[in-house]
Short mmCIF file of C-alpha atoms in Angstrom, two decimals:
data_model
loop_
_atom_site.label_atom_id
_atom_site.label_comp_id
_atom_site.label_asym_id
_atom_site.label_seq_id
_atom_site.Cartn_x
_atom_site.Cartn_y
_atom_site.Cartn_z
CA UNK A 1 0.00 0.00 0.00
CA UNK A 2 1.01 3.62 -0.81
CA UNK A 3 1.04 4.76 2.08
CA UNK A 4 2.23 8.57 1.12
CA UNK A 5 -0.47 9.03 -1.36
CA UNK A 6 -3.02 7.53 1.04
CA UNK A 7 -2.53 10.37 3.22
CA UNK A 8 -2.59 13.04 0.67
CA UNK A 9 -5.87 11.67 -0.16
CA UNK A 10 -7.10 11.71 3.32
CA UNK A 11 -5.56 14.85 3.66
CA UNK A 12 -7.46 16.48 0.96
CA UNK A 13 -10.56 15.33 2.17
CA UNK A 14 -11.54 12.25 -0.15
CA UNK A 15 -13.62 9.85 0.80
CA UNK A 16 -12.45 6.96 -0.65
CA UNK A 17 -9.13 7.33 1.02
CA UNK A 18 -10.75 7.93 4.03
CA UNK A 19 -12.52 4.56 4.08
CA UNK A 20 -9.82 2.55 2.71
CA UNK A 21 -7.07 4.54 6.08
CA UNK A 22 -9.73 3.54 8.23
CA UNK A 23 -10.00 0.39 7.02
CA UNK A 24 -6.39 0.13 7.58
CA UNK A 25 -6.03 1.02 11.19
CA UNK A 26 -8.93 -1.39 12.10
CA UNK A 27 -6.67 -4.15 10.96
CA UNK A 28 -5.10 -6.28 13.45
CA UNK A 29 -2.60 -7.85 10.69
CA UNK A 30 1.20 -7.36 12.58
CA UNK A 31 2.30 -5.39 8.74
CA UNK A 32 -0.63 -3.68 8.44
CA UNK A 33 -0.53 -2.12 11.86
CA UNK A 34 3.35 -0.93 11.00
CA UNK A 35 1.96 0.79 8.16
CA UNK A 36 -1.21 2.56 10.14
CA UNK A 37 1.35 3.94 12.08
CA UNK A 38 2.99 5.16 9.45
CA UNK A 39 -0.09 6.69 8.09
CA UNK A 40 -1.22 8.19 11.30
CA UNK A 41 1.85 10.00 11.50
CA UNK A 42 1.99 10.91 8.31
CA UNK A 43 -2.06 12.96 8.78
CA UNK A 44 -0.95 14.16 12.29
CA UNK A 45 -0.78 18.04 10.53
CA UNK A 46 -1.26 20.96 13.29
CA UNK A 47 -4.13 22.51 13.07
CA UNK A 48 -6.81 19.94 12.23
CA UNK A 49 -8.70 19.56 14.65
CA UNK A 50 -12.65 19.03 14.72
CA UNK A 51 -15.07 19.17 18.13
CA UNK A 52 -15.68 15.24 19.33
CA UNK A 53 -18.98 14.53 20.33
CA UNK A 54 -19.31 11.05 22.07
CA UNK A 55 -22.73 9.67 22.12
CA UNK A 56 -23.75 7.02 24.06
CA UNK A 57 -27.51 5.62 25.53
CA UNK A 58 -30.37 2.94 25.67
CA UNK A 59 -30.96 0.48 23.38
CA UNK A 60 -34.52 2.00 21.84
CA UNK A 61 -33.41 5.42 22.78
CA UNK A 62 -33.05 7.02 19.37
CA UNK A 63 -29.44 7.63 18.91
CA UNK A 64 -29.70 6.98 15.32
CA UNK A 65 -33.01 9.29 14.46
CA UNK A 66 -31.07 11.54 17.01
CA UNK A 67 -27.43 11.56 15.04
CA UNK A 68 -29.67 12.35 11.76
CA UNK A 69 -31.66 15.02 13.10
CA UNK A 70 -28.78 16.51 14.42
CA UNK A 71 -25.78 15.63 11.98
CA UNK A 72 -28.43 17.64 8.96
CA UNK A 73 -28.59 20.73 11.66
CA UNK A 74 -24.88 20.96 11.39
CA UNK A 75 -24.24 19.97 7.19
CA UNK A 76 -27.23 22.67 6.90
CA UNK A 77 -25.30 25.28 9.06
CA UNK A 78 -22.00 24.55 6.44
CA UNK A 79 -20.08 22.31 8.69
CA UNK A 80 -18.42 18.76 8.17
CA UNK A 81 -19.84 16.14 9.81
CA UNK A 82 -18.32 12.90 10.47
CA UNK A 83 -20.26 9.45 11.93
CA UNK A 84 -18.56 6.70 13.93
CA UNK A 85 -20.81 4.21 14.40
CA UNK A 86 -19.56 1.18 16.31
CA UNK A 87 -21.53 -1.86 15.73
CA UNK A 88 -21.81 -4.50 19.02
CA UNK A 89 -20.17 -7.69 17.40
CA UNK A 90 -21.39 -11.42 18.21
CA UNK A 91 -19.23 -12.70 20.95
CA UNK A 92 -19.75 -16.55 18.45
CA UNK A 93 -19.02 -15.30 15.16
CA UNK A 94 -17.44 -12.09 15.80
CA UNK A 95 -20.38 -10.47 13.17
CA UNK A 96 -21.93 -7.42 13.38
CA UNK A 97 -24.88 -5.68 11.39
CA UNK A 98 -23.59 -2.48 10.53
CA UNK A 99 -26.60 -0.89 9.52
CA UNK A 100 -26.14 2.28 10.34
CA UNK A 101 -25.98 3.35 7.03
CA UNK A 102 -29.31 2.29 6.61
CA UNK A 103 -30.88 3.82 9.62
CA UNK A 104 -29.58 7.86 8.86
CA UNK A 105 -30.08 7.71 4.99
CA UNK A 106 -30.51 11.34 4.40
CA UNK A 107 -27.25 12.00 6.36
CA UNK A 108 -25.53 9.25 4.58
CA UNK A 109 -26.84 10.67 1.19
CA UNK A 110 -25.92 14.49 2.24
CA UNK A 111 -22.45 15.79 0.50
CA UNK A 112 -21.64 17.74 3.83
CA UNK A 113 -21.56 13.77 5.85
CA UNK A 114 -19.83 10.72 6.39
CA UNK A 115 -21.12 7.84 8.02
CA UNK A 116 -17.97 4.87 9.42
CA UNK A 117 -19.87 1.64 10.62
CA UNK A 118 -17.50 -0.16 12.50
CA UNK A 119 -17.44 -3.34 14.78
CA UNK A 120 -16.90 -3.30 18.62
CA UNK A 121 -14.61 -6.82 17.91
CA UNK A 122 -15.94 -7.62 21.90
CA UNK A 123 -13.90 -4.77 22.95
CA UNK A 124 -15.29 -4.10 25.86
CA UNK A 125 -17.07 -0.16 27.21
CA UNK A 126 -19.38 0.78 24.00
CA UNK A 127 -16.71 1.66 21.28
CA UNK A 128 -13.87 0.02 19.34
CA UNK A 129 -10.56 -0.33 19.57
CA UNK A 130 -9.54 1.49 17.11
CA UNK A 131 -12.40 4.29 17.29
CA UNK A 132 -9.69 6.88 18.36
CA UNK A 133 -7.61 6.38 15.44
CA UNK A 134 -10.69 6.61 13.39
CA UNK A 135 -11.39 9.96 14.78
CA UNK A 136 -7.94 11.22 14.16
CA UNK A 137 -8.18 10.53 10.33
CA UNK A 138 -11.55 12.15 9.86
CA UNK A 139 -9.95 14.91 11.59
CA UNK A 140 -7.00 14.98 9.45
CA UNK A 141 -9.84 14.63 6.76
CA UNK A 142 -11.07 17.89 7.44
CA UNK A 143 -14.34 17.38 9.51
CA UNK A 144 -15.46 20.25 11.52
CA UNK A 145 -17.43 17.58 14.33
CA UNK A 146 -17.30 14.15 14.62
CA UNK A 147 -19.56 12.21 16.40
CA UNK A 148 -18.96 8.16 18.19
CA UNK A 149 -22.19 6.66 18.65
CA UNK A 150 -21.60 3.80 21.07
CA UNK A 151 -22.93 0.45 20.95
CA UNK A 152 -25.78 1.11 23.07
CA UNK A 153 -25.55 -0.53 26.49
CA UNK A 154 -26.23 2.78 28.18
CA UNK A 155 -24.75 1.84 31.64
CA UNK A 156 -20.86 1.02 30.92
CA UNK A 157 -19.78 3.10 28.03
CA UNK A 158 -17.53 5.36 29.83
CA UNK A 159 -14.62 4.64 27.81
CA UNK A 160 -16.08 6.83 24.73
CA UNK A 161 -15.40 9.38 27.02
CA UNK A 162 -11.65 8.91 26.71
CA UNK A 163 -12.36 9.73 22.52
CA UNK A 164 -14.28 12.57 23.19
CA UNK A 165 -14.04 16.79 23.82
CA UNK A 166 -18.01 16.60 24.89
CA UNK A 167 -19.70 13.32 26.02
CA UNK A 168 -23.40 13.36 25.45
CA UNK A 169 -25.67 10.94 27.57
CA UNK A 170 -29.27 10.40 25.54
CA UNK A 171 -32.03 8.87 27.61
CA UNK A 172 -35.92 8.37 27.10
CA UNK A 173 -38.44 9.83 28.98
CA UNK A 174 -41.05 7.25 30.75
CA UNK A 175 -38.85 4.58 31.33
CA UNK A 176 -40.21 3.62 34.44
CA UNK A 177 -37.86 4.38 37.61
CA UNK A 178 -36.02 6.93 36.03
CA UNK A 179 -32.81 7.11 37.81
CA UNK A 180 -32.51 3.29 37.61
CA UNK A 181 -32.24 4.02 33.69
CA UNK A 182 -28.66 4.39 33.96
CA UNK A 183 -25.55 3.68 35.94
CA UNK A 184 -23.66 6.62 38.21
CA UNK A 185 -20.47 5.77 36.54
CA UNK A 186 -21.76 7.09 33.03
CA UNK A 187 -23.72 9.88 35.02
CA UNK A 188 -20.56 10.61 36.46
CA UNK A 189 -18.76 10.70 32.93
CA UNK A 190 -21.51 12.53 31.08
CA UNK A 191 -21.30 16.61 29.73
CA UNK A 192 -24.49 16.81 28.88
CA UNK A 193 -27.69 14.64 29.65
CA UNK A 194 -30.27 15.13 26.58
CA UNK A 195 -34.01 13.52 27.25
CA UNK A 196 -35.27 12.37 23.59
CA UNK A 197 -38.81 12.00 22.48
CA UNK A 198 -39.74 15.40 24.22
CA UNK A 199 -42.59 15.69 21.45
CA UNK A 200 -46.61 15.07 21.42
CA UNK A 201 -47.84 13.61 24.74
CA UNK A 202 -44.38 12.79 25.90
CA UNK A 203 -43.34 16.59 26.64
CA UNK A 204 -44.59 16.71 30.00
CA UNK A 205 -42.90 13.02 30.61
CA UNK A 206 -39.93 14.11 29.17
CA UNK A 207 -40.16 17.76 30.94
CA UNK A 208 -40.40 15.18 34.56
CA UNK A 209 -37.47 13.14 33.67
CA UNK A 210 -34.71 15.97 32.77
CA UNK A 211 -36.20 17.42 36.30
CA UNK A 212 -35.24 14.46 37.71
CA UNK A 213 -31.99 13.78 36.37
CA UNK A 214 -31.43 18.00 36.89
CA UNK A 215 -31.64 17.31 40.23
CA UNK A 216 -29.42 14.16 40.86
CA UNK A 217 -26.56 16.39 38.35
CA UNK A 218 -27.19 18.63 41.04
CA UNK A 219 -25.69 16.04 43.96
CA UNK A 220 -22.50 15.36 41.96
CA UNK A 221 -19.45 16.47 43.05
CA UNK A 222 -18.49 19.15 41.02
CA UNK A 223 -15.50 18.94 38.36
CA UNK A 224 -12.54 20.39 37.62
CA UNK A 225 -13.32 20.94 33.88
CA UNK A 226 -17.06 21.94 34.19
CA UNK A 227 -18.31 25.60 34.28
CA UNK A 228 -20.76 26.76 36.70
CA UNK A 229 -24.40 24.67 35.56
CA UNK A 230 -22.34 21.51 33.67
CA UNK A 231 -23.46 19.15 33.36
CA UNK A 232 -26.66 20.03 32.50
CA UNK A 233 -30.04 17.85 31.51
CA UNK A 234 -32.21 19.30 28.25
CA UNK A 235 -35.51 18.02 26.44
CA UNK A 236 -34.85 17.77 22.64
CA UNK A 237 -36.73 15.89 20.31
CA UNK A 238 -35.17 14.40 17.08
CA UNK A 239 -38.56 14.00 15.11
CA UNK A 240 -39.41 17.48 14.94
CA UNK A 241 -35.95 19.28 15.85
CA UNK A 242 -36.69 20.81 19.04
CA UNK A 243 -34.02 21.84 21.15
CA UNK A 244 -31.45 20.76 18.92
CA UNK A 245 -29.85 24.06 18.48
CA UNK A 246 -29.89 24.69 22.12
CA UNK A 247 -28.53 21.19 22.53
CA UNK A 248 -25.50 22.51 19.88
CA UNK A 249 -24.92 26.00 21.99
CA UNK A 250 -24.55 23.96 25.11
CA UNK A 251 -21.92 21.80 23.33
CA UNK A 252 -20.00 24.84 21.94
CA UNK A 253 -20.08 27.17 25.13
CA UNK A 254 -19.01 24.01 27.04
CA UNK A 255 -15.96 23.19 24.78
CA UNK A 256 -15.43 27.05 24.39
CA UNK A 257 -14.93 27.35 28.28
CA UNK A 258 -13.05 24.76 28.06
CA UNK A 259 -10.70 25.67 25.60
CA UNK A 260 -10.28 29.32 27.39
CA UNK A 261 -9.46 27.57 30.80
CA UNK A 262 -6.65 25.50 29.69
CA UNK A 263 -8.84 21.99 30.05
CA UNK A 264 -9.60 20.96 26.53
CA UNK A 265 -5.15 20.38 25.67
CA UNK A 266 -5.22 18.88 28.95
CA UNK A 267 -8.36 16.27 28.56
CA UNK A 268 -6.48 15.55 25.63
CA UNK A 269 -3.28 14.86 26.66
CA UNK A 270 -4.68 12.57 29.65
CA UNK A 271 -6.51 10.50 26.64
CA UNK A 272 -3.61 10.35 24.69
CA UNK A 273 -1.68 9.04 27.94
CA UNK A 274 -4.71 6.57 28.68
CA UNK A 275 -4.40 5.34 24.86
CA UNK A 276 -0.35 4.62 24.75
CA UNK A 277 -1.33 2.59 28.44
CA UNK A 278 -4.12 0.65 26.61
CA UNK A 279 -1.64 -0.57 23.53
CA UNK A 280 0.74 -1.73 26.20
CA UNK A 281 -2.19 -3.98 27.72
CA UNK A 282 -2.86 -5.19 24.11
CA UNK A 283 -0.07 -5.81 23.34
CA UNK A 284 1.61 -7.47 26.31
CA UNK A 285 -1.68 -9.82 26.02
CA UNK A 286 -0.94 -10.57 22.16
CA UNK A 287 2.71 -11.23 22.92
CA UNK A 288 1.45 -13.91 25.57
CA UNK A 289 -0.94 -15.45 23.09
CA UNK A 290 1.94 -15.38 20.12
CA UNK A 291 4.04 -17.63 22.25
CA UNK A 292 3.45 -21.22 21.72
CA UNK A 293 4.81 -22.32 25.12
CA UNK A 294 2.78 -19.70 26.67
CA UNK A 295 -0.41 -21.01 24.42
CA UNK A 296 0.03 -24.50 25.11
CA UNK A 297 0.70 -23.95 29.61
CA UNK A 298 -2.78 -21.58 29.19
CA UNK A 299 -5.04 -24.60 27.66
CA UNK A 300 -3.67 -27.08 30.73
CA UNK A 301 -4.29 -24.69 32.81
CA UNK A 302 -7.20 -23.88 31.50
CA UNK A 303 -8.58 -27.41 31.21
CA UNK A 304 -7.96 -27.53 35.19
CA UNK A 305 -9.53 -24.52 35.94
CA UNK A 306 -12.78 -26.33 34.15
CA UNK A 307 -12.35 -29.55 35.86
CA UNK A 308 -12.08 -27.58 39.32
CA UNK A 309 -8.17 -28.77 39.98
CA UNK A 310 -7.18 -24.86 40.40
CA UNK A 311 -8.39 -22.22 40.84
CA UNK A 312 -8.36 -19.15 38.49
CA UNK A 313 -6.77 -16.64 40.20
CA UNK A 314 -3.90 -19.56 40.80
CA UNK A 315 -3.76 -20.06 37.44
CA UNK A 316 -3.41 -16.69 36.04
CA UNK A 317 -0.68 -15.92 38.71
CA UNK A 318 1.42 -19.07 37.31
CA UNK A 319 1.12 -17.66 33.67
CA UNK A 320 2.01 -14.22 34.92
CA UNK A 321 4.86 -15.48 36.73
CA UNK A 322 6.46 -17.47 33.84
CA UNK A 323 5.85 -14.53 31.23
CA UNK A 324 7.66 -12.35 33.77
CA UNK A 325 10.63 -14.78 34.20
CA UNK A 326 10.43 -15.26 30.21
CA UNK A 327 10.34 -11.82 29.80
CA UNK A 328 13.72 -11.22 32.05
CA UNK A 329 11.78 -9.99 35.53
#
């Protein structure tokens, strides 16, 4: 692959180089990985650098209808807008639908767009591995936003926020207990807390629930990187567009402040940090699995775990302690 003209391509914005980079970095092939780097480095120009929305909520929530709704606001206003949509993939077959395409067709048709289905490949907390690679090439790409839809769990998906300048929680409105809808942990994580379906007889539903979660925002401890009322809970509805632009001027002023206060370089620099720590994991775990030895001890030990001869935590500390004498420790 060429890689050099690759990036020019992505560089200047076309499509079909975008796909094919992305394509690239999702690979797990040992050469191919070698030459993502190479192509990473190669888009990293100063400069570039687009507003990351992370998305994440309920299955039956309406992130898609939402993410169309929205992602025509922003093409209509004359902005880029780029959609990663990671796919949850079969923990059998390691399949996944990727139908996202299908689901925002007049985004996917408009010039202004680009929609990136992608699998989760059972990486685990709502987005893929390679999702913040992705995002770096559609920023290279030129895109003025780009949003990660997550897989849709709605109660683990924290780790989009380590991908993300603005992390945007979408819940429904009648769901029952409402502050059972959702876990503190994403709570915790989330910028802005958007109540969908506020529209017909749901407003005054949906008008109860952002009350609700206004006031348990409200019991938070404050942080560092949040101006005074973040985060926040608003009523939009993606069938007929209301509150969508307010939704967008929250987004803004919050990544605005947070620019101005010194916190957006350093939210970025701590994912960066929590990134280069994650391919260290990965790759400490692949060179385990790439050593037949190492293989080979795992399925015994595996096989006794099963039959009840040791226990797990025994087992793993054995294979830890022979990779660490392998290794030179």
């Amino acid at each position: 692959m060429d890689i050099p003209a690759l990036a020019d391509g992505v560089l200047a914005g076309e499509r079909r180089a975008l796909a094919r980079a992305i394509t690239l970095v999702e690979s797990g092939r040992a050469d191919h990985r070698a030459q993502a780097a190479d192509l990473l480095a190669a888009c990293a120009v100063p400069g570039r650098e687009a507003l990351r929305l992370g998305l994440s909520g309920t299955p039956g929530v309406g992130k898609s209808t939402f993410i169309e709704a929205f992602g025509m606001m922003l093409v209509d206003a004359g902005l880029r807008v780029a959609v990663l949509a990671v796919d949850p993939s079969s923990t059998r077959t390691g399949g996944s639908i990727l139908g996202d395409k299908t689901r925002m067709e007049r985004l996917a048709r408009a010039p202004g767009a680009y929609i990136r289905p992608s699998p989760s490949q059972t990486h685990l907390g709502g987005i893929a591995r390679r999702t913040r690679e992705a995002v770096s090439l559609c920023e290279a790409a030129g895109f003025d936003v780009v949003l990660i839809e997550t897989v849709g769990v709605g109660q683990s998906e924290t780790v989009v926020a380590e991908v993300s300048d603005v992390f945007v929680l979408l819940l429904a409105p009648g769901g029952g207990d409402e502050l059972q809808g959702v876990k503190r942990g994403i709570m915790e994580a989330a910028d802005l807390i958007l109540i969908n379906k506020a529209d017909g007889a749901m407003v005054a539903a949906a008008e109860r629930t952002r009350a609700d979660y206004a006031g348990a925002l409200r019991l938070m401890r404050r942080r560092a990187q949040d101006p005074q009322g973040f985060p926040k809970a608003l009523c939009v509805s993606a069938l007929d567009g209301a509150g969508l632009a307010a939704a967008w001027d929250e987004m803004r002023a919050l990544a605005d402040w947070r620019r101005a206060e010194g916190h957006w370089q350093d939210r970025r620099a701590a994912q960066a940090r929590h990134w280069f720590e994650e391919e260290v994991r990965q790759g400490l775990v692949a060179l385990l699995r790439s050593d037949a030895g190492a293989r080979a001890r795992m399925a015994d030990l595996g096989r006794a775990v099963a039959e009840g001869r040791t226990a797990p935590a025994a087992a793993a500390a054995e294979v830890v302690a022979r990779f660490r004498t392998a290794a030179g420790g």
